[in-house]
Structures are given as structure tokens and as C-alpha cells.
Amino acid sequence: MKQNILVELLTFWKNWHFRLLIDLTAKMKSCLPWKSMEVFVTARHQDTTMYAVSADSKGLDTVVGLLADVVLHPRLTDEELEMTRMAVQFELEDINMRPDPEPLLTEMIHEAAYRGNTVGLHRFCPTENIAKIDRKVLHSYLRNYYTPDRMVLAGVGVEHDHLVECARKYLLGTQPAWGSEKAVDVDRSVAQYTGGIVKLEKDMSSVSLGPAPFPELTHIMIGLESCSFLEGDFIPFAVLNMMMGGGGSFSAGGPGKGMFTRLYLNVLNRHHWMYNATSYHHSYEDTGLLCIHASADPRQVREMVEIITKEFILMAGTVDVVELERAKTQLMSMLMMNLESRPVIFEDVGRQVLATCSRKLPHELCALIRNVKPEDIKRVASQMLRRKPAMAALGDLTDLPTYEHIQAALSSKDGRLPRTYRLFR
């Protein structure tokens, strides 16, 4: 129950912060030469709310004071709450109307993989609960989760001692808006991987209307448990995910676009009727999930599923040295390119310290990536294939194979689905 309340509140909290930015921007304009402020919220088991300010370094004292004021003394007016309820309602309606099914499929694959626990619980707020979230509920959430042991103050381009001095000045011993009542013990359940299938029959023919409408597609996502980001195998799994790669059939291609990854070479280049094949790796503090999303015409769902199960089996097969080096280089390139931006460095520092109480520097991560060998990829893939699969399916599912057949294919040597025989067609 606690987990459900938490993820619903985060959905609500995310939208409320857009209103908060208006007030803070007005304050900052009158105080110092500021640049921007953003609030990031992620809603999974490693939930984080990030307040990011970009400002002149001379105004550090003022910026930390404003951040402390926003975090510890939010006003939460009736007008803001009502605006947020409307925004949440709109987002929930938009999810089922957008042509890109990836957010919904991601939600479904987690529900299938972790049935009824932790990251498998719904992160989208049920419509009937929107009106129930008021100032009292939000203050209760803040009291339990906005505690010193769960906070990290990170800075880039500032002196450490000055930042510590500002933190002591504005954050130490400050009475928050929700009072001084003791926080309750929050749910610290460890994720339990279950495997399973979640299906949603849905008419996708009218998702993208217009003079050249997008074709009706059936979407599937097949996943297997990997590892948490705290484990040593996290890096080999990241390399494996990069090696699988993939994307949409309408990708422009070109250097750096992943056109030499396995899902492009073995799937999209060979099967013209496949509209999408993309690998994703979701990693959390106590578990992980590597999955492949594929899309095709409803009449070819069975063939699509078999192609994806074959690719999973091939992960534990021979790993070409050239493709491995290309995947490692691409992963290091992506890492270094992202860290060219100061806001990304700030986020990286905050997230790593919050999750692991330390920070690995870019050259340390690159060294770990370079050390990945072909046998590491085969080992982690083989371990992954021993687990029950998780599957999400969306659209016209008339020809979708049974879960038992998909499980049998992933347990076989070649990834083929068991043959089915029909007396009548």
C-alpha cells in the first residue's frame, strides 16, 4: 500500500513542480543573474526528485537559500493543487492516445516482471485517486521522504567548502513546513522478480489519423531479469544492451546511429515488415530488466515473437570481437558526450552519491567498459536466459503465441516456438 501511495504522489508531485517554477523564477530574477531552473522526477523504485539550478557562481549563497526555501517550505496553495489535478488528468488521457506505445509498454513489462511488488506497481496515478491527494497527503509524503538521510546537495563549478557552508546555513536545523513530527518507517521491500505476461487488447487502427496514417501495429516487449546497478555485471549488461541496439525502421541511419547493431543487422535489415526492434535496459538498486520492444502488422505477430526469441538465444552464443569493440566504443562515446554538459555532470554526481554514497569518475567507468570480454557477455546472457521471461503485448493479439510457448522457445537451443497445428483456418 505504501508503494502505491508513493508512486501516485510522485506523478502528482511532478506536475505540481511546474507551478513551483513560476514562483521561484520570479524570486531569482530579483536576486541574481540566474540562467535556469528545472525539476526532474523519476517514478520507479529508485525514485528521485531533482531540483536543478543554473546560475552565476557568485550567487551560490542565494541559490542554496532559495532551494532550501522551495524544498522545505512549499506553499501548496489550493489553486496550485487544482491546476496540478487538471494536468495529471490530461497526462493520463494522453497516454492512451499517443502513437508511441513505449511508456505504456514499459509500465506493462514491469507489471509482468514484478507482479504485485515494488517496481511492478503502477506508477501512473489512478483517475479515482487524483481528487484524494490534497495538502495533508502531500505534507505526509514530504515528512516521510524529504529527510536528511535521503538528500544530496551537489554542485558543479563551485568551491566545496563554500557549498558546505551554505548547506549548514540554510538546511541545518531548519523547521520544514510539514512540522517536526517523526517520519514513519517507509517501505524498503526488495524487488521480487516473478516473470509473467500482461496483455492489453486494443484497437490501434485509429491511433494516428491523417492523410498518411501510421499503419496498425501490434507491439510486444519481452524481458528477462538482469542485475542491479550495484553489481559487477552491470557494465557487461550495459555493453550487451548497446550491442543489441536497434530502433525504428524509419531511422535516418548514418554514423553513430547504431545501424551495425544486432537488431538492425539481424532483424530490421532482413525483415522488411518489422517496424521496430529496440533493446532497453532498466537497472535499479536491487534488480534489473533487459527487454526488447518489437512492432509489426497484427498478422505477423507469431513470426515477430520468434525472431525476438531467437535474438535472445543468440546473446549467449558467439560474440564477434569487432561487434563487441564497436559496442564498447559506442557506450564510452555516449558516456563522454553526455558528460560534456555541466547540468548532466551535476545530475550524475547527485544520482551516484544518492544511490551508492560515492561517485565513479568517467575514466573509471571507461576502464570497466574496456575490460568487458566476449566471455563476460556470454556468461551474463546465459544467466539471464535461465529466468522466466516477462512479456507485455499491446494491440490486436489474435495470433500472439501463448506464454508457455514463448517460455519454451527461450529455453530451447535455437529460440524457435513450438509448432502448432490447426484443423481449420
PDB file of C-alpha atoms in Angstrom, residues 44 101-115 193 195-201 218-224 280 282 289-295 301 304-305 308 312 388-397 400-403 406 410:
ATOM      1  CA  ARG A  44      10.351   3.900 -10.072  1.00  0.00           C
ATOM      2  CA  PRO A 101       3.279   2.993 -27.018  1.00  0.00           C
ATOM      3  CA  GLU A 102       6.685   2.790 -25.298  1.00  0.00           C
ATOM      4  CA  PRO A 103       5.646   4.415 -21.958  1.00  0.00           C
ATOM      5  CA  LEU A 104       2.633   2.126 -21.665  1.00  0.00           C
ATOM      6  CA  LEU A 105       4.609  -0.977 -22.672  1.00  0.00           C
ATOM      7  CA  THR A 106       7.331  -0.134 -20.147  1.00  0.00           C
ATOM      8  CA  GLU A 107       4.664   0.073 -17.460  1.00  0.00           C
ATOM      9  CA  MET A 108       3.210  -3.270 -18.565  1.00  0.00           C
ATOM     10  CA  ILE A 109       6.550  -5.128 -18.746  1.00  0.00           C
ATOM     11  CA  HIS A 110       7.381  -4.063 -15.191  1.00  0.00           C
ATOM     12  CA  GLU A 111       3.958  -5.197 -14.018  1.00  0.00           C
ATOM     13  CA  ALA A 112       4.566  -8.578 -15.653  1.00  0.00           C
ATOM     14  CA  ALA A 113       8.138  -8.959 -14.369  1.00  0.00           C
ATOM     15  CA  TYR A 114       7.484  -7.919 -10.754  1.00  0.00           C
ATOM     16  CA  ARG A 115       3.889  -8.945 -10.206  1.00  0.00           C
ATOM     17  CA  TYR A 193      11.192 -10.968  -9.899  1.00  0.00           C
ATOM     18  CA  GLY A 195       8.041 -13.184 -14.639  1.00  0.00           C
ATOM     19  CA  GLY A 196       4.711 -13.441 -16.420  1.00  0.00           C
ATOM     20  CA  ILE A 197       2.646 -11.775 -19.106  1.00  0.00           C
ATOM     21  CA  VAL A 198       0.425  -8.686 -19.274  1.00  0.00           C
ATOM     22  CA  LYS A 199      -1.794  -8.270 -22.344  1.00  0.00           C
ATOM     23  CA  LEU A 200      -3.943  -5.378 -23.464  1.00  0.00           C
ATOM     24  CA  GLU A 201      -6.245  -5.927 -26.432  1.00  0.00           C
ATOM     25  CA  THR A 218       0.851  -4.898 -32.642  1.00  0.00           C
ATOM     26  CA  HIS A 219       3.544  -4.157 -30.061  1.00  0.00           C
ATOM     27  CA  ILE A 220       5.311  -6.698 -27.884  1.00  0.00           C
ATOM     28  CA  MET A 221       8.045  -6.386 -25.283  1.00  0.00           C
ATOM     29  CA  ILE A 222       9.929  -9.432 -23.967  1.00  0.00           C
ATOM     30  CA  GLY A 223      12.220  -9.061 -20.962  1.00  0.00           C
ATOM     31  CA  LEU A 224      14.473 -11.104 -18.688  1.00  0.00           C
ATOM     32  CA  TYR A 280      16.218  -1.430 -23.380  1.00  0.00           C
ATOM     33  CA  HIS A 282      16.238  -0.847 -16.879  1.00  0.00           C
ATOM     34  CA  LEU A 289      15.413  -5.884 -16.616  1.00  0.00           C
ATOM     35  CA  LEU A 290      16.767  -6.231 -20.153  1.00  0.00           C
ATOM     36  CA  CYS A 291      13.999  -6.233 -22.749  1.00  0.00           C
ATOM     37  CA  ILE A 292      13.369  -5.933 -26.483  1.00  0.00           C
ATOM     38  CA  HIS A 293      10.445  -3.966 -27.916  1.00  0.00           C
ATOM     39  CA  ALA A 294       9.200  -5.018 -31.357  1.00  0.00           C
ATOM     40  CA  SER A 295       6.344  -3.867 -33.615  1.00  0.00           C
ATOM     41  CA  VAL A 301       2.864 -11.393 -34.622  1.00  0.00           C
ATOM     42  CA  MET A 304       7.862 -11.391 -34.874  1.00  0.00           C
ATOM     43  CA  VAL A 305       7.893 -13.117 -31.479  1.00  0.00           C
ATOM     44  CA  ILE A 308      12.945 -11.850 -30.964  1.00  0.00           C
ATOM     45  CA  PHE A 312      17.719 -13.638 -27.028  1.00  0.00           C
ATOM     46  CA  LYS A 388      11.315 -16.942 -16.515  1.00  0.00           C
ATOM     47  CA  PRO A 389      10.524 -14.343 -19.190  1.00  0.00           C
ATOM     48  CA  ALA A 390       8.332 -11.290 -18.699  1.00  0.00           C
ATOM     49  CA  MET A 391       6.155 -10.164 -21.593  1.00  0.00           C
ATOM     50  CA  ALA A 392       3.894  -7.254 -22.454  1.00  0.00           C
ATOM     51  CA  ALA A 393       1.645  -7.203 -25.527  1.00  0.00           C
ATOM     52  CA  LEU A 394      -0.481  -4.349 -26.878  1.00  0.00           C
ATOM     53  CA  GLY A 395      -2.849  -4.195 -29.851  1.00  0.00           C
ATOM     54  CA  ASP A 396      -4.504  -6.948 -31.905  1.00  0.00           C
ATOM     55  CA  LEU A 397      -3.337 -10.122 -30.127  1.00  0.00           C
ATOM     56  CA  LEU A 400       0.006 -13.980 -30.191  1.00  0.00           C
ATOM     57  CA  PRO A 401       1.714 -17.215 -29.056  1.00  0.00           C
ATOM     58  CA  THR A 402       0.938 -18.463 -25.563  1.00  0.00           C
ATOM     59  CA  TYR A 403       3.230 -17.563 -22.682  1.00  0.00           C
ATOM     60  CA  ILE A 406       7.418 -18.244 -25.517  1.00  0.00           C
ATOM     61  CA  LEU A 410      13.650 -19.144 -24.666  1.00  0.00           C
TER      62      LEU A 410
END
